[in-house]
Amino acid sequence: MWWRKLEEKIVYLLMVISVASLVILLLAVLISIFVKGTPYLSWEMVSQTPKGGYYFGREGGVLNAIVGSLYLSFGAVFLSLIFSLPLSLAMNIHLRARPKIVNRIRFVLDILWGIPSIVYGAFGFTIMIYLGIKASLLAGIITVGLFIMPIMVRGMDEVMKNVPVSLIESAISLGSTRMEVAFKVMVRQTIPGIVTAILLAFGRGIGDVASVLFTTGYTDNVPTSITQQTATLPLAVFFQLGSPIPEVQNRAYASALILTVIILIISIAVRFLSNKYYSNRH
Amino acid sequence: MEDTKISIQNLNLWFGKLKILNEINIEIPENKVTVILGPSGCGKTTLMRTMNRLVDLQGEARISGKIMLDGEDILNTKRDITLVRQKMGLLSQRPTTLPMSIFNNVAYGLRLKGIRGRKKLWPHVEKHLIEANLWDEVKDRLHDPASRLSIGQQQRLCLARGLAVNPEIILADEPTSALDPISAAVIENQFYKLKENYTIVLVTHIMRQARRIADNVVFMYLGDVIEQAPVDEFFNNPQHKMTREYLRGAFY
Amino acid sequence: MALCTNYKTRKLKDQLVSLWIRFMVLLVVALPLIIAFSLFYKSWLILGHSSLSELLFSSVWRPLAGKFGFFPFIISSVWVTFIGLMLTAPICLLSAIFLTYYGSRHLLRFMQPVIDILAGIPSVIYGVWGILVIVPAVGKYLAPMFGYESSGFSIMAGGIVLSVMLIPFVLNILIEIFRTVHHDLFDASLSLGATKWQTIKHVVLRKSFAGIVSAFGLGLSRAFGETIAVLMVVGNVVGVPENLFQPGYPLPALIANNYGEMLSIPMFDSALMFAALLLMVVVVVFNIISRRTIIYLESKH
């Protein structure tokens, strides 16, 4: 029997190590980003655009990337929302009586979710050329919007499918049209979940490189129209880290830190919202 | 006077702040069928899960009191809890066939006890499948997955599997509730035969089932033991007002 | 009368919305096909130029001479994915078992945000971390330990960074899968005298075997398409690597590094689109098989 006890103890130890390693890995990533980035984070860094070219200029900051990222992500989220919200509402109101179709849509969405962002990037580029659009904020918004759409729909769908049918039926029996049910009942009922889905999609969108690599171009300036090229934070990390000039590399580390902080804020907000949603329901 | 197999003394149990069992005192005699009767949600299942300490898995349970098995308090035993559990075979509401062949289902507990090798296992497996009245139906396909059996057959397989570890007690939690009437009758019949060698504790909310197979009946309601008595006395001359109401079908 | 027009506009609105919904459902269902078709259309040129077997199995990559052998890229992708999965598998399995069956509720409440943040960190950040920590570690310690000389930018570094990124993804699926194992089954095994670990080993793992394989199938499809983090640490040198401490050049990195810059050579452009198509096919196939299996298992549950 002793070996059975020993096996048990060894496995338990390994399991504890595995779980601990999750925390350690997270801390390791965060600490290395913070340690490397914090010294270069200054007012100049967040308030100025790079001077003398992002790849060679030693002066200036990454304002172009910060603003560019925000423009891009908000644009993409907005574009995606126009499709995602009605679609998820439809899946859970109009199509509720037809679970086969809904499940098929869910399946396709999951497949879309699984397609790597580099493929979206290549696809976006093809579309761009086909439509004759140049690399620009607009092209980036379209590509990222497509790429985060399945994330957003599935996120909203996940909360909407828990709304009881009886609630929808009673609203309909009071004489509401389905659209009124959608916006007056469903959206109101699930608003924290919807916001969570939007935040998650925003986080995905703001952090991705591969989808914007060919579609947004890159510039030292803050874009003033959607037809101009734009920088983004992940691109700023990616491009500037490759530079041989230390000051430029420092800008990359600072950008990485800013991006990480944005992601952390989103994570906290999501956690806060989902706790709230959870406690509301119980 | 019959011997007491299990004696539950002043047992209380809480999940968090919610009190599930309240000052339970039950005597379970050896080689008899003791039926714990009561409407659903009265704590019967929790009581049973406390008796073989499965309740340990639910982290928030707090327990006080004693459960004496052959004079040993199993709630505070120093012995390996798995050995205590092996003394009690469990039969749950739905058959819980393990994801393996019919043969291996029965052999599972034996292997845990250290009996290995097909040759050594074979006689045990055969014996217990016969004991559970399943042998004739499965002897030609012992290596099929257990999930291919009918629900009734699966439940008997679970019984055979439980018997194979040589328990002294069989704990059955509404074991016929998912079965068709014929399979249910087979199981009940087996209990009747098995009590010669085993102490049987059966949880049910079916009064007629209690009447058919019980020697003693314990009536529980909302975490309290209301009444315990030999079966004839219980049904013909209940002492407690609530018992009388329940027997009349006044509440469920 | 007023009521009547009000009703009419409401009805009209509802119908317009229905139309919009139909259009969107169609669009979403068609989107994977549209993407696949446009990639296929763009790779038509290269498919007419070289045979499929030559594209997949030739190691000669000389775009300017019109030779496009994808084998070095495919083999790099396979190696990086394989290492990533191998490293991630034990951590995910052990953690998922612990969090489902051993840990308290408080632990799960503490770990869920940890997992979520790991999942939320963008791949470029993992790339930076890889350059700062993993690449030097591989170059200075790991490679010499195995007797190799390495700059650190290698298949191994790519695999390690990838494995960290896969953890939250695979772990979440595994936890879901273990939750579908009914606790009655657990009770049955315990009451036969098994310990918790024996029950997990003989019953839970067996019962959820298909689900576990599917979880790793999904992990594989995620790993195969991961681009930036791997690209940053893997070295990007064309060639079939002789050992894991040499640089590699996975398919997504090939696309990312070259696309948009070689438009002047149509064949090269088409070759890269073929790479994207290949990537998509592999990812989608693994995705479909794994998801179908999981859906099947859940419906049985």
PDB file of N, CA and C in Angstrom, chain A residues 26-41 249-250 252-254 256-258 260-261, chain C residues 125 128-129 132-133:
ATOM      1  N   LEU A  26       2.237  34.274 -14.525  1.00  0.00           N
ATOM      2  CA  LEU A  26       1.573  35.563 -14.703  1.00  0.00           C
ATOM      3  C   LEU A  26       2.432  36.662 -14.093  1.00  0.00           C
ATOM      4  N   LEU A  27       2.894  36.430 -12.866  1.00  0.00           N
ATOM      5  CA  LEU A  27       3.726  37.433 -12.208  1.00  0.00           C
ATOM      6  C   LEU A  27       5.012  37.665 -13.000  1.00  0.00           C
ATOM      7  N   ALA A  28       5.610  36.588 -13.499  1.00  0.00           N
ATOM      8  CA  ALA A  28       6.858  36.725 -14.246  1.00  0.00           C
ATOM      9  C   ALA A  28       6.667  37.619 -15.465  1.00  0.00           C
ATOM     10  N   VAL A  29       5.566  37.382 -16.191  1.00  0.00           N
ATOM     11  CA  VAL A  29       5.318  38.204 -17.381  1.00  0.00           C
ATOM     12  C   VAL A  29       5.091  39.656 -16.967  1.00  0.00           C
ATOM     13  N   LEU A  30       4.208  39.857 -15.990  1.00  0.00           N
ATOM     14  CA  LEU A  30       3.869  41.227 -15.598  1.00  0.00           C
ATOM     15  C   LEU A  30       5.090  41.950 -15.041  1.00  0.00           C
ATOM     16  N   ILE A  31       5.843  41.257 -14.179  1.00  0.00           N
ATOM     17  CA  ILE A  31       6.991  41.921 -13.559  1.00  0.00           C
ATOM     18  C   ILE A  31       8.028  42.314 -14.609  1.00  0.00           C
ATOM     19  N   SER A  32       8.304  41.407 -15.558  1.00  0.00           N
ATOM     20  CA  SER A  32       9.336  41.770 -16.529  1.00  0.00           C
ATOM     21  C   SER A  32       8.880  42.949 -17.391  1.00  0.00           C
ATOM     22  N   ILE A  33       7.579  42.997 -17.707  1.00  0.00           N
ATOM     23  CA  ILE A  33       7.088  44.137 -18.491  1.00  0.00           C
ATOM     24  C   ILE A  33       7.161  45.430 -17.665  1.00  0.00           C
ATOM     25  N   PHE A  34       6.781  45.338 -16.396  1.00  0.00           N
ATOM     26  CA  PHE A  34       6.783  46.544 -15.553  1.00  0.00           C
ATOM     27  C   PHE A  34       8.214  47.019 -15.276  1.00  0.00           C
ATOM     28  N   VAL A  35       9.093  46.084 -14.968  1.00  0.00           N
ATOM     29  CA  VAL A  35      10.467  46.464 -14.650  1.00  0.00           C
ATOM     30  C   VAL A  35      11.137  47.111 -15.860  1.00  0.00           C
ATOM     31  N   LYS A  36      10.887  46.547 -17.018  1.00  0.00           N
ATOM     32  CA  LYS A  36      11.535  47.053 -18.226  1.00  0.00           C
ATOM     33  C   LYS A  36      10.903  48.366 -18.690  1.00  0.00           C
ATOM     34  N   GLY A  37       9.610  48.506 -18.475  1.00  0.00           N
ATOM     35  CA  GLY A  37       8.906  49.655 -19.041  1.00  0.00           C
ATOM     36  C   GLY A  37       8.848  50.882 -18.155  1.00  0.00           C
ATOM     37  N   THR A  38       8.738  50.652 -16.832  1.00  0.00           N
ATOM     38  CA  THR A  38       8.501  51.777 -15.925  1.00  0.00           C
ATOM     39  C   THR A  38       9.543  52.894 -16.036  1.00  0.00           C
ATOM     40  N   PRO A  39      10.853  52.600 -16.135  1.00  0.00           N
ATOM     41  CA  PRO A  39      11.842  53.692 -16.178  1.00  0.00           C
ATOM     42  C   PRO A  39      11.628  54.653 -17.356  1.00  0.00           C
ATOM     43  N   TYR A  40      11.001  54.157 -18.423  1.00  0.00           N
ATOM     44  CA  TYR A  40      10.885  55.007 -19.614  1.00  0.00           C
ATOM     45  C   TYR A  40       9.518  55.658 -19.727  1.00  0.00           C
ATOM     46  N   LEU A  41       8.696  55.359 -18.755  1.00  0.00           N
ATOM     47  CA  LEU A  41       7.360  55.928 -18.817  1.00  0.00           C
ATOM     48  C   LEU A  41       7.404  57.334 -18.227  1.00  0.00           C
ATOM     49  N   GLN A 249      14.171  51.377 -28.682  1.00  0.00           N
ATOM     50  CA  GLN A 249      13.745  50.161 -27.974  1.00  0.00           C
ATOM     51  C   GLN A 249      13.009  50.523 -26.691  1.00  0.00           C
ATOM     52  N   ASN A 250      13.526  51.571 -26.023  1.00  0.00           N
ATOM     53  CA  ASN A 250      12.865  51.981 -24.788  1.00  0.00           C
ATOM     54  C   ASN A 250      11.416  52.386 -25.038  1.00  0.00           C
ATOM     55  N   ALA A 252       9.585  51.067 -27.185  1.00  0.00           N
ATOM     56  CA  ALA A 252       8.839  49.803 -27.317  1.00  0.00           C
ATOM     57  C   ALA A 252       8.456  49.265 -25.943  1.00  0.00           C
ATOM     58  N   TYR A 253       9.407  49.308 -25.000  1.00  0.00           N
ATOM     59  CA  TYR A 253       9.106  48.801 -23.663  1.00  0.00           C
ATOM     60  C   TYR A 253       8.018  49.640 -22.985  1.00  0.00           C
ATOM     61  N   ALA A 254       8.114  50.955 -23.187  1.00  0.00           N
ATOM     62  CA  ALA A 254       7.087  51.816 -22.615  1.00  0.00           C
ATOM     63  C   ALA A 254       5.722  51.488 -23.223  1.00  0.00           C
ATOM     64  N   ALA A 256       4.791  48.666 -24.452  1.00  0.00           N
ATOM     65  CA  ALA A 256       4.359  47.366 -23.925  1.00  0.00           C
ATOM     66  C   ALA A 256       3.717  47.547 -22.560  1.00  0.00           C
ATOM     67  N   LEU A 257       4.326  48.397 -21.741  1.00  0.00           N
ATOM     68  CA  LEU A 257       3.779  48.637 -20.405  1.00  0.00           C
ATOM     69  C   LEU A 257       2.399  49.285 -20.496  1.00  0.00           C
ATOM     70  N   ILE A 258       2.278  50.305 -21.349  1.00  0.00           N
ATOM     71  CA  ILE A 258       0.981  50.983 -21.490  1.00  0.00           C
ATOM     72  C   ILE A 258      -0.092  49.992 -21.936  1.00  0.00           C
ATOM     73  N   THR A 260      -0.101  46.759 -21.553  1.00  0.00           N
ATOM     74  CA  THR A 260      -0.401  45.824 -20.466  1.00  0.00           C
ATOM     75  C   THR A 260      -1.336  46.454 -19.442  1.00  0.00           C
ATOM     76  N   VAL A 261      -1.074  47.715 -19.115  1.00  0.00           N
ATOM     77  CA  VAL A 261      -1.932  48.389 -18.137  1.00  0.00           C
ATOM     78  C   VAL A 261      -3.364  48.480 -18.659  1.00  0.00           C
TER      79      VAL A 261
ATOM     80  N   ILE C 125       2.936  41.074 -26.123  1.00  0.00           N
ATOM     81  CA  ILE C 125       3.520  41.195 -24.775  1.00  0.00           C
ATOM     82  C   ILE C 125       4.252  39.903 -24.419  1.00  0.00           C
ATOM     83  N   VAL C 128       7.503  40.075 -26.112  1.00  0.00           N
ATOM     84  CA  VAL C 128       8.500  40.897 -25.413  1.00  0.00           C
ATOM     85  C   VAL C 128       9.086  40.112 -24.243  1.00  0.00           C
ATOM     86  N   TRP C 129       8.199  39.461 -23.486  1.00  0.00           N
ATOM     87  CA  TRP C 129       8.646  38.652 -22.348  1.00  0.00           C
ATOM     88  C   TRP C 129       9.578  37.536 -22.827  1.00  0.00           C
ATOM     89  N   LEU C 132      12.925  38.996 -23.521  1.00  0.00           N
ATOM     90  CA  LEU C 132      13.614  39.407 -22.298  1.00  0.00           C
ATOM     91  C   LEU C 132      14.063  38.216 -21.462  1.00  0.00           C
ATOM     92  N   VAL C 133      13.243  37.179 -21.380  1.00  0.00           N
ATOM     93  CA  VAL C 133      13.486  36.107 -20.417  1.00  0.00           C
ATOM     94  C   VAL C 133      13.816  34.762 -21.085  1.00  0.00           C
TER      95      VAL C 133
END
